[in-house]
Amino acid sequence: MVINSEFLKSSEEKLRSYLCVQDNVFEMCKKVAMEINNENNQSTERKRIRIENDQEKERAEELSECNVEEDIGIL
């Protein structure tokens, strides 16, 4: 059985090229995943801040209502 060395070289080059493309695709997927994760973290942080602000507003309203009730009780 005779092995064609040109065929082997060509196959090796094709395989190397394919693997290089796969590496590039993998790196792009990693970048996209990291960007999405970062966006999700920022969105989660914004939601947390919004919830905290809403809770502070509710507390302030409750305190304001208590003060009004106390003022009415004094009159």
PDB file of C-alpha atoms in Angstrom:
ATOM      1  CA  MET A   1       0.000   0.000   0.000  1.00  0.00           C
ATOM      2  CA  VAL A   2       1.418   3.337  -1.080  1.00  0.00           C
ATOM      3  CA  ILE A   3       0.579   6.452   0.954  1.00  0.00           C
ATOM      4  CA  ASN A   4       0.391   9.641  -1.017  1.00  0.00           C
ATOM      5  CA  SER A   5       2.399  12.215   0.959  1.00  0.00           C
ATOM      6  CA  GLU A   6       0.834  15.139  -0.925  1.00  0.00           C
ATOM      7  CA  PHE A   7      -2.601  13.913   0.115  1.00  0.00           C
ATOM      8  CA  LEU A   8      -1.451  13.664   3.734  1.00  0.00           C
ATOM      9  CA  LYS A   9       0.016  17.181   3.669  1.00  0.00           C
ATOM     10  CA  SER A  10      -3.165  18.551   2.149  1.00  0.00           C
ATOM     11  CA  SER A  11      -5.289  16.761   4.740  1.00  0.00           C
ATOM     12  CA  GLU A  12      -3.082  18.043   7.554  1.00  0.00           C
ATOM     13  CA  GLU A  13      -3.372  21.627   6.273  1.00  0.00           C
ATOM     14  CA  LYS A  14      -7.144  21.318   6.002  1.00  0.00           C
ATOM     15  CA  LEU A  15      -7.335  19.915   9.514  1.00  0.00           C
ATOM     16  CA  ARG A  16      -5.139  22.702  10.922  1.00  0.00           C
ATOM     17  CA  SER A  17      -7.251  25.297   9.136  1.00  0.00           C
ATOM     18  CA  TYR A  18     -10.450  23.727  10.483  1.00  0.00           C
ATOM     19  CA  LEU A  19      -9.082  23.666  14.033  1.00  0.00           C
ATOM     20  CA  CYS A  20      -7.980  27.290  13.738  1.00  0.00           C
ATOM     21  CA  VAL A  21     -11.489  28.276  12.656  1.00  0.00           C
ATOM     22  CA  GLN A  22     -12.952  26.294  15.558  1.00  0.00           C
ATOM     23  CA  ASP A  23     -10.641  28.105  17.998  1.00  0.00           C
ATOM     24  CA  ASN A  24     -11.732  31.462  16.580  1.00  0.00           C
ATOM     25  CA  VAL A  25     -15.408  30.527  16.829  1.00  0.00           C
ATOM     26  CA  PHE A  26     -14.902  29.367  20.412  1.00  0.00           C
ATOM     27  CA  GLU A  27     -13.188  32.653  21.345  1.00  0.00           C
ATOM     28  CA  MET A  28     -16.019  34.669  19.767  1.00  0.00           C
ATOM     29  CA  CYS A  29     -18.608  32.622  21.668  1.00  0.00           C
ATOM     30  CA  LYS A  30     -16.709  33.222  24.916  1.00  0.00           C
ATOM     31  CA  LYS A  31     -16.665  36.990  24.282  1.00  0.00           C
ATOM     32  CA  VAL A  32     -20.388  37.052  23.536  1.00  0.00           C
ATOM     33  CA  ALA A  33     -21.155  35.001  26.655  1.00  0.00           C
ATOM     34  CA  MET A  34     -19.039  37.322  28.803  1.00  0.00           C
ATOM     35  CA  GLU A  35     -20.763  40.411  27.361  1.00  0.00           C
ATOM     36  CA  ILE A  36     -24.196  38.911  27.973  1.00  0.00           C
ATOM     37  CA  ASN A  37     -23.194  37.988  31.527  1.00  0.00           C
ATOM     38  CA  ASN A  38     -21.953  41.533  32.117  1.00  0.00           C
ATOM     39  CA  GLU A  39     -25.208  42.987  30.760  1.00  0.00           C
ATOM     40  CA  ASN A  40     -27.218  40.636  32.985  1.00  0.00           C
ATOM     41  CA  ASN A  41     -25.163  41.664  36.024  1.00  0.00           C
ATOM     42  CA  GLN A  42     -25.745  45.343  35.234  1.00  0.00           C
ATOM     43  CA  SER A  43     -29.459  44.734  34.753  1.00  0.00           C
ATOM     44  CA  THR A  44     -29.646  42.846  38.056  1.00  0.00           C
ATOM     45  CA  GLU A  45     -27.821  45.684  39.806  1.00  0.00           C
ATOM     46  CA  ARG A  46     -30.228  48.265  38.339  1.00  0.00           C
ATOM     47  CA  LYS A  47     -33.202  46.182  39.511  1.00  0.00           C
ATOM     48  CA  ARG A  48     -31.704  45.869  43.002  1.00  0.00           C
ATOM     49  CA  ILE A  49     -31.168  49.636  43.209  1.00  0.00           C
ATOM     50  CA  ARG A  50     -34.703  50.286  41.947  1.00  0.00           C
ATOM     51  CA  ILE A  51     -36.144  47.932  44.592  1.00  0.00           C
ATOM     52  CA  GLU A  52     -34.092  49.593  47.338  1.00  0.00           C
ATOM     53  CA  ASN A  53     -35.272  53.027  46.197  1.00  0.00           C
ATOM     54  CA  ASP A  54     -38.894  51.856  46.178  1.00  0.00           C
ATOM     55  CA  GLN A  55     -38.495  50.453  49.690  1.00  0.00           C
ATOM     56  CA  GLU A  56     -37.005  53.739  50.906  1.00  0.00           C
ATOM     57  CA  LYS A  57     -39.922  55.660  49.374  1.00  0.00           C
ATOM     58  CA  GLU A  58     -42.399  53.344  51.098  1.00  0.00           C
ATOM     59  CA  ARG A  59     -40.637  53.847  54.446  1.00  0.00           C
ATOM     60  CA  ALA A  60     -40.641  57.614  53.960  1.00  0.00           C
ATOM     61  CA  GLU A  61     -44.365  57.554  53.129  1.00  0.00           C
ATOM     62  CA  GLU A  62     -45.095  55.425  56.196  1.00  0.00           C
ATOM     63  CA  LEU A  63     -43.139  57.830  58.399  1.00  0.00           C
ATOM     64  CA  SER A  64     -44.935  60.769  56.830  1.00  0.00           C
ATOM     65  CA  GLU A  65     -48.302  59.128  57.517  1.00  0.00           C
ATOM     66  CA  CYS A  66     -47.277  58.478  61.128  1.00  0.00           C
ATOM     67  CA  ASN A  67     -46.286  62.121  61.550  1.00  0.00           C
ATOM     68  CA  VAL A  68     -49.605  63.285  60.100  1.00  0.00           C
ATOM     69  CA  GLU A  69     -51.497  60.973  62.465  1.00  0.00           C
ATOM     70  CA  GLU A  70     -49.500  62.310  65.416  1.00  0.00           C
ATOM     71  CA  ASP A  71     -50.203  65.894  64.331  1.00  0.00           C
ATOM     72  CA  ILE A  72     -53.917  65.131  64.081  1.00  0.00           C
ATOM     73  CA  GLY A  73     -53.845  63.532  67.526  1.00  0.00           C
ATOM     74  CA  ILE A  74     -52.251  66.678  68.971  1.00  0.00           C
ATOM     75  CA  LEU A  75     -54.945  68.937  67.537  1.00  0.00           C
TER      76      LEU A  75
END
